[in-house]
Coordinates of C-alpha atoms and ligand atoms in Angstrom, one line a residue:
M1 CA 55.9 13.1 0.2
K2 CA 53.8 14.9 2.7
D3 CA 52.0 16.7 -0.1
I4 CA 51.1 13.5 -1.8
L5 CA 49.8 12.1 1.5
T6 CA 47.7 15.2 2.0
E7 CA 46.4 15.0 -1.6
L8 CA 45.3 11.4 -1.0
E9 CA 43.5 12.4 2.1
D10 CA 41.9 15.3 0.3
R11 CA 40.8 13.1 -2.6
R12 CA 39.4 10.5 -0.2
N13 CA 37.4 13.2 1.7
D14 CA 36.1 14.5 -1.5
A15 CA 34.9 11.0 -2.6
R16 CA 33.3 10.4 0.8
L17 CA 31.2 13.5 0.3
G18 CA 29.5 11.9 -2.8
G19 CA 27.0 14.3 -4.3
G20 CA 27.7 16.9 -1.7
Q21 CA 26.5 18.0 1.7
K22 CA 23.3 19.5 0.4
R23 CA 22.2 16.2 -1.1
I24 CA 23.4 14.3 1.9
D25 CA 21.1 16.5 4.1
A26 CA 18.3 15.9 1.7
Q27 CA 18.9 12.1 2.0
H28 CA 18.8 12.4 5.8
G29 CA 15.7 14.6 5.5
R30 CA 13.9 11.7 3.9
G31 CA 14.8 9.5 6.9
K32 CA 17.4 7.7 4.8
L33 CA 21.1 7.1 5.6
T34 CA 23.8 7.6 3.1
A35 CA 25.5 4.7 1.2
R36 CA 28.5 4.8 3.5
E37 CA 26.5 5.1 6.7
R38 CA 24.6 2.0 5.7
I39 CA 27.8 0.0 5.1
E40 CA 29.1 1.1 8.4
L41 CA 26.1 -0.4 10.1
L42 CA 26.2 -3.5 8.0
V43 CA 29.7 -4.7 8.5
D44 CA 31.9 -5.1 11.6
E45 CA 33.4 -1.9 12.8
G46 CA 36.6 -1.0 10.9
S47 CA 36.3 -4.1 8.6
F48 CA 35.4 -2.4 5.3
E49 CA 37.9 -2.3 2.5
E50 CA 36.8 -0.1 -0.4
F51 CA 37.5 -0.7 -4.1
D52 CA 37.5 1.9 -6.9
M53 CA 36.9 5.0 -4.8
F54 CA 38.3 7.2 -7.5
V55 CA 36.4 5.7 -10.5
T56 CA 34.5 8.3 -12.5
H57 CA 32.2 7.9 -15.5
R58 CA 33.4 8.5 -19.1
C59 CA 30.3 10.1 -20.5
T60 CA 30.7 13.2 -22.6
D61 CA 27.1 13.8 -23.6
F62 CA 24.8 16.4 -22.1
G63 CA 27.7 18.3 -20.5
M64 CA 28.5 15.3 -18.3
E65 CA 32.2 15.7 -18.7
K66 CA 31.9 18.6 -16.3
Q67 CA 30.0 16.7 -13.7
K68 CA 32.2 13.9 -12.4
T69 CA 32.1 12.5 -8.8
A70 CA 34.7 10.2 -7.5
G71 CA 33.2 6.7 -7.0
D72 CA 30.4 7.4 -9.6
G73 CA 27.5 6.8 -7.3
V74 CA 28.3 3.4 -5.8
V75 CA 30.5 2.4 -2.9
T76 CA 31.9 -1.1 -3.3
G77 CA 34.2 -3.4 -1.3
W78 CA 34.3 -6.1 1.3
G79 CA 34.1 -6.4 5.0
T80 CA 33.0 -8.9 7.6
I81 CA 29.8 -9.7 9.5
N82 CA 30.6 -11.3 12.8
G83 CA 34.1 -12.1 11.4
R84 CA 32.8 -13.7 8.2
M85 CA 33.5 -12.2 4.8
V86 CA 30.9 -10.5 2.6
Y87 CA 31.1 -8.3 -0.5
V88 CA 29.0 -5.2 -0.5
F89 CA 27.9 -2.6 -3.0
S90 CA 25.9 0.4 -1.8
Q91 CA 24.4 2.8 -4.3
D92 CA 24.7 6.5 -3.5
F93 CA 21.5 8.4 -4.2
T94 CA 23.3 11.7 -3.8
V95 CA 25.2 11.1 -7.1
F96 CA 22.9 11.2 -10.1
G97 CA 20.2 9.6 -8.0
G98 CA 22.3 6.4 -7.6
S99 CA 21.7 5.8 -11.3
L100 CA 23.8 3.1 -13.0
S101 CA 26.4 4.2 -15.5
E102 CA 28.8 2.0 -17.4
T103 CA 31.6 2.5 -14.8
H104 CA 29.2 2.2 -11.9
A105 CA 28.2 -1.2 -13.3
Q106 CA 31.8 -2.2 -13.7
K107 CA 32.4 -1.5 -10.1
I108 CA 29.5 -3.8 -9.1
C109 CA 30.7 -6.5 -11.5
K110 CA 34.2 -6.4 -10.1
I111 CA 33.1 -7.3 -6.6
M112 CA 30.6 -9.9 -7.8
D113 CA 33.4 -11.6 -9.8
M114 CA 35.5 -11.6 -6.7
A115 CA 32.7 -12.9 -4.5
I116 CA 32.1 -15.9 -6.9
Q117 CA 35.8 -16.6 -7.1
N118 CA 36.5 -16.2 -3.4
G119 CA 33.3 -17.7 -2.1
A120 CA 31.6 -15.0 -0.1
P121 CA 28.0 -13.6 -0.2
V122 CA 27.1 -10.4 -2.1
I123 CA 24.9 -7.9 -0.3
G124 CA 23.6 -5.2 -2.6
I125 CA 22.1 -2.0 -1.1
N126 CA 19.9 -0.5 -3.8
D127 CA 19.0 3.2 -3.9
S128 CA 18.9 4.0 -7.6
G129 CA 16.9 5.8 -10.3
G130 CA 17.9 3.0 -12.7
A131 CA 19.8 3.3 -15.9
R132 CA 21.8 6.6 -16.1
I133 CA 19.7 8.4 -18.7
Q134 CA 22.6 10.4 -20.1
E135 CA 24.5 7.3 -21.0
G136 CA 21.9 5.5 -23.0
V137 CA 22.8 2.0 -24.2
A138 CA 26.1 2.0 -22.3
S139 CA 24.1 1.9 -19.0
L140 CA 21.7 -0.7 -20.4
A141 CA 24.8 -2.8 -21.2
G142 CA 26.1 -2.3 -17.7
Y143 CA 22.8 -3.6 -16.2
A144 CA 22.9 -6.7 -18.4
E145 CA 26.5 -7.4 -17.2
V146 CA 25.3 -7.2 -13.6
F147 CA 22.3 -9.5 -14.5
Q148 CA 24.6 -12.1 -16.0
R149 CA 26.7 -12.2 -12.8
N150 CA 23.5 -12.5 -10.7
I151 CA 22.7 -15.6 -12.7
M152 CA 26.2 -17.0 -12.5
A153 CA 26.4 -16.4 -8.7
S154 CA 23.0 -18.0 -8.1
G155 CA 23.5 -21.2 -6.1
V156 CA 27.2 -20.4 -5.7
V157 CA 27.2 -17.6 -3.1
P158 CA 24.2 -16.2 -1.2
Q159 CA 23.0 -12.9 -2.7
I160 CA 21.0 -10.5 -0.6
S161 CA 19.3 -7.3 -1.9
V162 CA 18.2 -4.5 0.3
I163 CA 16.0 -1.9 -1.3
M164 CA 16.5 1.4 0.4
G165 CA 15.1 3.9 -2.0
P166 CA 13.3 4.2 -5.3
C167 CA 14.2 1.3 -7.6
A168 CA 12.9 1.3 -11.1
G169 CA 13.7 -0.5 -14.4
G170 CA 17.0 -2.3 -14.3
A171 CA 17.3 -1.6 -10.6
V172 CA 14.6 -4.1 -9.8
Y173 CA 15.6 -6.9 -12.1
S174 CA 19.0 -7.4 -10.6
P175 CA 17.5 -7.8 -7.0
A176 CA 14.8 -10.1 -8.5
M177 CA 17.5 -12.6 -9.3
T178 CA 19.0 -12.7 -5.9
D179 CA 18.1 -15.0 -3.1
F180 CA 16.5 -12.5 -0.7
I181 CA 15.0 -9.1 -1.1
F182 CA 14.3 -6.8 1.9
M183 CA 12.7 -3.4 1.8
V184 CA 12.4 -0.4 4.1
K185 CA 8.9 0.7 4.9
D186 CA 7.9 4.1 3.5
T187 CA 11.2 5.0 1.9
S188 CA 11.7 2.2 -0.7
Y189 CA 9.9 1.3 -3.9
M190 CA 10.3 -1.3 -6.6
F191 CA 8.6 -1.1 -10.0
V192 CA 9.3 -1.8 -13.6
T193 CA 7.9 1.7 -14.4
G194 CA 6.7 4.4 -12.0
P195 CA 3.2 5.8 -11.5
D196 CA 3.5 8.5 -14.2
V197 CA 4.2 6.0 -17.0
V198 CA 1.5 3.7 -15.6
K199 CA -1.0 6.6 -15.9
T200 CA 0.0 7.3 -19.4
V201 CA -0.1 3.7 -20.6
T202 CA -3.0 2.2 -18.6
N203 CA -4.8 5.3 -17.3
E204 CA -4.5 3.8 -13.9
V205 CA -3.9 6.3 -11.1
V206 CA -1.8 4.8 -8.4
T207 CA 0.7 6.1 -5.8
A208 CA 4.3 4.9 -5.7
E209 CA 3.5 3.3 -2.3
E210 CA 0.5 1.4 -3.7
L211 CA 2.4 0.4 -6.9
G212 CA 5.6 -0.8 -5.4
G213 CA 6.0 0.0 -1.7
A214 CA 7.1 -2.5 1.0
S215 CA 3.5 -3.5 1.9
T216 CA 2.7 -4.2 -1.8
H217 CA 5.7 -6.4 -2.2
T218 CA 5.7 -8.3 1.1
K219 CA 1.9 -8.9 1.1
K220 CA 0.6 -9.0 -2.4
S221 CA 3.3 -9.6 -5.0
S222 CA 5.7 -11.6 -2.8
V223 CA 8.6 -10.0 -4.6
A224 CA 10.1 -9.0 -1.3
D225 CA 10.9 -11.4 1.6
G226 CA 10.6 -8.9 4.4
A227 CA 10.3 -5.2 5.3
F228 CA 11.9 -3.2 8.1
E229 CA 11.0 0.0 9.9
N230 CA 14.1 1.9 9.0
D231 CA 17.6 1.7 7.6
V232 CA 19.2 0.9 11.0
E233 CA 16.8 -2.1 11.6
A234 CA 17.3 -3.3 8.0
M235 CA 21.1 -3.5 8.3
A236 CA 20.8 -5.2 11.7
E237 CA 18.4 -7.8 10.4
V238 CA 20.6 -8.5 7.3
R239 CA 23.5 -9.2 9.7
R240 CA 21.3 -11.6 11.6
L241 CA 20.3 -13.4 8.4
V242 CA 23.9 -13.7 7.2
D243 CA 24.8 -15.5 10.5
F244 CA 22.5 -18.4 9.4
L245 CA 24.0 -18.8 6.0
P246 CA 27.1 -20.5 4.6
L247 CA 29.5 -18.3 2.7
N248 CA 29.2 -20.4 -0.4
N249 CA 28.0 -23.7 -1.8
R250 CA 31.2 -25.5 -1.0
E251 CA 30.9 -24.7 2.7
K252 CA 28.6 -25.9 5.5
P253 CA 26.5 -23.3 7.3
P254 CA 28.3 -21.8 10.4
V255 CA 27.9 -23.5 13.7
R256 CA 27.2 -21.1 16.6
P257 CA 27.7 -21.7 20.3
F258 CA 24.4 -22.7 21.8
F259 CA 23.2 -22.5 25.4
D260 CA 20.0 -24.6 25.1
S261 CA 20.1 -28.3 25.8
P262 CA 19.1 -30.5 22.8
E263 CA 17.6 -32.8 25.4
R264 CA 15.1 -30.1 26.5
I265 CA 11.6 -31.5 27.0
E266 CA 8.6 -29.3 26.3
T267 CA 5.6 -30.9 28.1
S268 CA 3.4 -28.0 26.9
L269 CA 3.6 -29.6 23.3
D270 CA 1.7 -32.6 24.6
T271 CA -1.4 -30.4 24.7
L272 CA -0.7 -28.2 21.6
I273 CA -3.2 -30.2 19.4
P274 CA -6.8 -29.3 20.3
D275 CA -9.3 -32.1 20.9
N276 CA -11.4 -31.0 18.0
P277 CA -9.5 -31.8 14.8
N278 CA -11.0 -28.7 13.1
T279 CA -9.7 -26.2 15.8
P280 CA -6.6 -24.4 14.7
Y281 CA -3.4 -23.9 16.8
D282 CA -0.3 -21.8 16.2
M283 CA 2.4 -23.9 14.4
K284 CA 4.9 -21.1 15.3
E285 CA 4.7 -22.3 18.9
L286 CA 6.1 -25.6 17.9
I287 CA 8.9 -24.0 15.8
T288 CA 10.1 -21.7 18.6
K289 CA 9.9 -24.5 21.2
V290 CA 12.0 -26.8 19.0
A291 CA 14.6 -24.1 18.0
D292 CA 17.7 -23.3 20.0
E293 CA 16.9 -20.4 22.3
G294 CA 13.5 -20.0 20.6
D295 CA 15.3 -18.0 17.8
F296 CA 13.4 -18.1 14.5
Y297 CA 14.2 -15.9 11.4
E298 CA 11.1 -15.9 9.3
I299 CA 11.2 -15.4 5.5
Q300 CA 8.1 -14.0 3.8
E301 CA 6.2 -13.6 7.1
D302 CA 3.4 -11.5 5.5
F303 CA 2.7 -13.6 2.4
A304 CA 0.9 -16.9 2.0
K305 CA 0.6 -17.2 5.8
N306 CA -0.8 -20.8 5.5
I307 CA 2.8 -21.9 5.2
I308 CA 5.7 -20.8 7.4
T309 CA 9.3 -20.6 6.1
G310 CA 12.5 -19.5 7.9
F311 CA 15.6 -20.5 9.7
I312 CA 16.3 -21.9 13.2
R313 CA 19.3 -23.5 14.7
L314 CA 19.5 -27.0 16.3
E315 CA 22.7 -27.7 18.3
G316 CA 24.0 -24.4 16.8
Q317 CA 23.5 -25.6 13.2
T318 CA 21.3 -23.8 10.7
V319 CA 18.1 -25.7 9.8
G320 CA 15.5 -24.4 7.3
V321 CA 11.9 -24.9 8.5
V322 CA 8.8 -25.3 6.3
A323 CA 5.6 -25.7 8.3
N324 CA 1.9 -25.7 7.5
Q325 CA 0.0 -23.1 9.6
P326 CA -3.4 -24.4 10.7
M327 CA -4.4 -20.8 11.7
V328 CA -4.6 -19.7 8.1
L329 CA -6.8 -21.4 5.5
A330 CA -6.6 -24.5 7.8
G331 CA -3.0 -24.9 6.6
C332 CA -3.9 -26.1 3.2
L333 CA -1.5 -25.8 0.2
D334 CA -2.4 -23.4 -2.5
I335 CA -0.7 -21.6 -5.4
D336 CA 1.0 -18.9 -3.2
S337 CA 2.1 -21.2 -0.4
S338 CA 3.5 -23.8 -2.8
R339 CA 5.6 -21.2 -4.6
K340 CA 6.8 -19.6 -1.4
A341 CA 7.8 -23.0 0.1
A342 CA 9.3 -24.3 -3.1
R343 CA 11.7 -21.4 -3.5
F344 CA 12.7 -21.7 0.1
V345 CA 13.4 -25.4 -0.1
R346 CA 15.5 -24.8 -3.2
F347 CA 17.5 -22.1 -1.5
C348 CA 18.2 -24.5 1.4
D349 CA 19.2 -27.3 -1.0
C350 CA 21.6 -25.0 -2.9
F351 CA 23.4 -24.1 0.2
E352 CA 23.4 -27.4 2.1
I353 CA 21.0 -26.3 4.8
P354 CA 19.0 -29.2 6.2
I355 CA 15.3 -29.0 6.1
L356 CA 12.8 -29.6 8.9
T357 CA 9.2 -30.0 7.7
L358 CA 6.3 -29.7 10.1
V359 CA 3.1 -31.1 8.7
D360 CA -0.6 -30.3 9.4
V361 CA -2.2 -30.1 6.0
P362 CA -5.8 -31.0 5.0
G363 CA -4.8 -31.0 1.3
F364 CA -4.7 -28.6 -1.7
L365 CA -7.2 -25.8 -1.7
P366 CA -10.0 -26.7 -4.2
G367 CA -11.8 -24.3 -6.5
T368 CA -11.9 -22.5 -9.8
S369 CA -9.6 -19.7 -8.8
Q370 CA -6.9 -22.2 -7.9
E371 CA -7.4 -24.3 -10.9
Y372 CA -7.5 -21.3 -13.3
G373 CA -4.4 -20.0 -11.6
G374 CA -2.5 -23.2 -12.3
V375 CA -2.4 -24.8 -8.9
I376 CA -1.4 -28.1 -10.5
K377 CA 1.8 -26.5 -11.9
H378 CA 2.5 -24.4 -8.8
G379 CA 1.8 -27.3 -6.4
A380 CA 4.2 -29.4 -8.5
K381 CA 7.0 -26.8 -7.8
L382 CA 6.9 -27.8 -4.1
L383 CA 6.7 -31.5 -4.9
F384 CA 9.7 -31.1 -7.3
A385 CA 11.7 -29.0 -4.9
Y386 CA 11.4 -31.5 -2.1
G387 CA 12.0 -34.5 -4.4
E388 CA 15.2 -33.1 -5.9
A389 CA 16.6 -31.9 -2.5
T390 CA 19.5 -33.9 -1.3
V391 CA 20.1 -32.2 2.0
P392 CA 19.0 -33.9 5.2
K393 CA 15.3 -33.9 5.5
V394 CA 13.4 -34.5 8.8
T395 CA 9.6 -34.4 8.8
V396 CA 7.2 -34.4 11.7
I397 CA 3.5 -34.9 11.1
T398 CA 1.6 -33.3 14.0
R399 CA -2.0 -33.8 12.8
K400 CA -3.4 -34.0 9.3
A401 CA -1.5 -35.3 6.3
Y402 CA -4.1 -35.8 3.7
G403 CA -4.0 -36.7 0.1
G404 CA -1.4 -35.3 -2.3
A405 CA -0.3 -32.9 0.3
Y406 CA 0.9 -35.8 2.4
D407 CA 3.2 -36.9 -0.4
V408 CA 4.4 -33.4 -1.1
M409 CA 5.4 -32.4 2.4
A410 CA 8.7 -34.2 2.5
S411 CA 7.2 -37.6 2.8
K412 CA 9.2 -40.8 3.0
H413 CA 8.6 -41.4 -0.6
L414 CA 10.4 -38.1 -1.6
R415 CA 13.5 -39.3 0.2
G416 CA 12.6 -38.0 3.7
D417 CA 15.4 -39.3 6.0
F418 CA 13.5 -39.3 9.2
N419 CA 9.7 -39.2 9.1
Y420 CA 8.2 -38.8 12.5
A421 CA 4.5 -38.5 13.5
W422 CA 2.9 -37.4 16.7
P423 CA 0.2 -39.8 18.1
S424 CA -2.3 -37.2 17.0
A425 CA -1.3 -37.6 13.3
E426 CA -4.0 -38.6 10.8
I427 CA -2.6 -39.9 7.5
A428 CA -5.2 -40.6 4.9
V429 CA -6.4 -39.8 1.4
M430 CA -8.9 -37.3 2.8
G431 CA -10.8 -36.4 6.0
A432 CA -13.3 -39.0 7.3
K433 CA -16.4 -37.0 6.4
G434 CA -15.5 -36.4 2.8
A435 CA -14.2 -40.0 2.4
T436 CA -17.5 -41.5 3.8
E437 CA -19.6 -39.4 1.5
I438 CA -17.8 -40.7 -1.5
I439 CA -17.4 -44.4 -0.7
H440 CA -20.8 -44.8 0.9
R441 CA -22.8 -42.5 -1.3
A442 CA -25.7 -45.1 -1.3
D443 CA -26.1 -44.5 2.4
L444 CA -26.2 -40.7 2.3
G445 CA -29.9 -40.6 3.3
D446 CA -29.3 -42.7 6.5
S447 CA -27.5 -40.5 9.1
E448 CA -27.0 -43.4 11.5
K449 CA -25.2 -45.5 8.9
I450 CA -23.1 -42.5 7.8
A451 CA -22.1 -41.8 11.3
Q452 CA -21.0 -45.4 11.7
H453 CA -19.1 -45.4 8.4
T454 CA -17.4 -42.1 9.5
K455 CA -16.4 -43.6 12.8
D456 CA -15.1 -46.8 11.1
Y457 CA -13.0 -44.6 8.7
E458 CA -11.6 -42.5 11.6
D459 CA -10.8 -45.6 13.6
R460 CA -8.9 -47.1 10.7
F461 CA -7.1 -44.0 9.3
A462 CA -7.2 -41.1 11.7
N463 CA -3.9 -42.2 13.3
P464 CA -0.3 -42.6 12.4
F465 CA -0.1 -46.4 12.8
V466 CA -1.3 -47.6 9.4
A467 CA 1.6 -45.5 7.8
A468 CA 4.0 -46.7 10.6
E469 CA 3.1 -50.3 9.9
R470 CA 4.3 -49.8 6.4
G471 CA 7.5 -48.0 7.4
F472 CA 6.3 -44.7 5.9
I473 CA 6.6 -43.3 9.4
D474 CA 9.8 -44.2 11.1
E475 CA 8.6 -43.6 14.6
V476 CA 5.6 -42.2 16.4
I477 CA 7.1 -39.8 18.9
M478 CA 5.9 -37.9 22.0
P479 CA 5.3 -34.2 21.2
Q480 CA 7.2 -33.2 24.3
S481 CA 10.4 -34.9 23.0
T482 CA 10.3 -33.3 19.5
R483 CA 13.3 -31.1 20.0
R484 CA 15.4 -34.0 21.2
R485 CA 14.3 -36.4 18.5
V486 CA 14.7 -33.9 15.7
S487 CA 18.1 -32.7 16.9
R488 CA 19.4 -36.3 17.1
A489 CA 18.0 -37.1 13.7
F490 CA 19.9 -34.1 12.1
A491 CA 23.0 -35.0 14.1
S492 CA 23.0 -38.5 12.6
L493 CA 22.7 -37.0 9.1
R494 CA 25.7 -34.7 9.2
N495 CA 27.7 -36.8 6.8
K496 CA 24.8 -37.6 4.5
Q497 CA 25.9 -38.2 0.9
L498 CA 23.2 -38.3 -1.8
K499 CA 23.6 -37.3 -5.4
N500 CA 21.0 -36.9 -8.2
P501 CA 21.8 -38.4 -11.6
W502 CA 24.0 -36.2 -13.8
K503 CA 22.1 -33.7 -15.8
K504 CA 22.7 -30.2 -17.3
H505 CA 20.0 -28.9 -15.1
D506 CA 16.5 -30.0 -14.3
N507 CA 13.3 -28.5 -15.7
I508 CA 11.2 -27.6 -12.6
P509 CA 7.7 -26.6 -13.6
L510 CA 8.0 -22.8 -13.7
Ligands
LIG1 C1 20.4 10.1 -14.3 C2 19.0 10.6 -12.5 C3 18.3 9.4 -12.7 C4 18.6 8.6 -13.9 C5 17.5 10.3 -11.0 N1 18.5 11.1 -11.4 N2 17.3 9.3 -11.8 N3 20.1 10.9 -13.3 N4 19.7 9.0 -14.6 N5 18.0 7.5 -14.1 C6 19.0 12.3 -10.8 C7 18.1 13.5 -10.9 O1 18.3 14.2 -12.1 C8 18.4 14.3 -9.7 O2 19.6 15.0 -10.0 C9 18.8 13.3 -8.7 O3 19.1 12.1 -9.4 C10 17.7 13.0 -7.7 O4 16.5 12.8 -8.4 P1 15.1 13.5 -8.1 O5 14.2 13.2 -9.2 O6 15.4 14.9 -7.7 O7 14.7 12.7 -6.8 P2 13.2 12.1 -6.4 O8 12.2 13.2 -6.5 O9 13.4 11.5 -5.1 O10 12.9 11.0 -7.5 C11 13.7 9.8 -7.6 C12 13.3 9.0 -8.8 C13 13.2 9.9 -10.1 C14 11.9 8.4 -8.5 C15 14.3 7.9 -8.9 O11 14.4 10.6 -10.2 C16 13.0 9.1 -11.3 O12 11.9 8.8 -11.7 N6 14.1 8.9 -12.0 C17 14.1 8.2 -13.3 C18 13.8 6.8 -13.1 C19 13.8 6.0 -14.4 O13 12.9 6.1 -15.3 N7 15.0 5.4 -14.7 C20 15.2 4.7 -15.9 C21 14.6 3.3 -15.7 S1 14.8 2.3 -17.1 P3 20.0 16.4 -9.2 O14 21.2 16.9 -9.9 O15 18.8 17.3 -9.4 O16 20.3 16.1 -7.8 C22 16.1 1.3 -16.8 C23 16.4 0.5 -18.0 C24 17.2 -0.8 -17.6 O17 16.6 1.3 -15.7 C25 16.4 -1.9 -18.0 C26 17.1 -3.2 -17.9 C27 16.2 -4.4 -18.0

């Protein structure tokens, strides 16, 4: 018996070494942790239960039968994050560059199936050279099996991808179908094909970093939702995100203890809006002053900064925030900000996360580049996302809510539950100057008359009361009491029941 126990321990130690000490040292030399070290940082200490530690590949081509490593390049299993269950796979770059074989894929599929069945998030740590070249179509089939599960899991359990090394080919399409993608600066890349192929096909000379580094994907392509300095920070931040999320679509998000009174008054908010309506201010100040303990987890911080998306808690409960940012492009909606916010709203709606919308929007960005880029269709994504969402929706208009953008930003007409406005709100078809120039075109030569028309328009529409008179605004609230009002609104909506008509699925303008 003792011999068998020793053999088990030997086999385990062998599997834990992956591709061997030399390759582990090389991994460390690049500033990267190993697959197992990452899992240790991700889940609660001692909570990880591994599956399939002794699985090996079945390939017999290219002398592969002589190169077998227990585990076959991916560590899979489940553990807990602050006591809540998650399934994890972590690719081991020390084994054939973390490349995906048939059996490697089967290991990932096994935990994804369990995650869907048992209702817990899947966190994928990706560090892979893509399809295992020696296995040919068997590895392509393996990827497709993973893709199919990504699709089935979408909207059922949260899926989080962390890119912690080079990821090419199939290795990027699986993450692309998950809810959030995070990268590590300087050590992770995502591309369909790498710089060498790019040069051959298009003659373009580009570095891996320029083509698919963290900066490219968080600032330009918006493929990634955030980037972290190193592996340790990445794992800590994923833990922080998981704390905001429900385990699956049948559960409510977790409620955390909170030490911040929902009654807290913030008198500084009474002077947040500058006297000049064209002067910007930082909407993040409002978000952090409303949030429990000022804690805000921002998603896509570096992309389309004219809209802010992320998670806060109110009375310990997760709330998704969408807010126009007057500091960037005057907070207008455009293609990028509409796509960014629409995806976020849909994530929240999938997982029963209530949505707080903070509005200061002068309209959609005009111009040929927007029109040629399809702003009509992209803007409609946000409109569609808000309109189909059945989660509690609370909206606060702080200043401008002009034109179509007023409708889009969780207005009463899109089933907003509580629509508040600050006294500084201006709800109108457009700004006073533009409106006057259109409806009083005949007087354009007379500056006195134009000034009078502009003032008349401002007096009539540059306020929240016309909308409040019609019940489109439920209440005009003091800025200082926003946290209290919004918290009470969400508290009153905890048992909200709203269902859309039966359908197979909708047809959001993609
Ligand atoms: C088998 C692979 C591999 C792969 C890397 N290795 N990629 N083995 N299949 N796809 C092995 C290497 O042979 C090497 O083995 C070890 O992993 C480390 O690789 P290096 O090249 O030494 O490391 P590095 O210089 O850091 O470069 C990493 C890399 C590069 C950028 C990932 O290896 C690379 O370009 N690999 C190929 C990427 C690729 O084209 N994959 C196919 C994508 S197509 P030793 O024994 O020396 O340690 C695809 C199709 C799916 O995925 C499409 C579905 C839609």
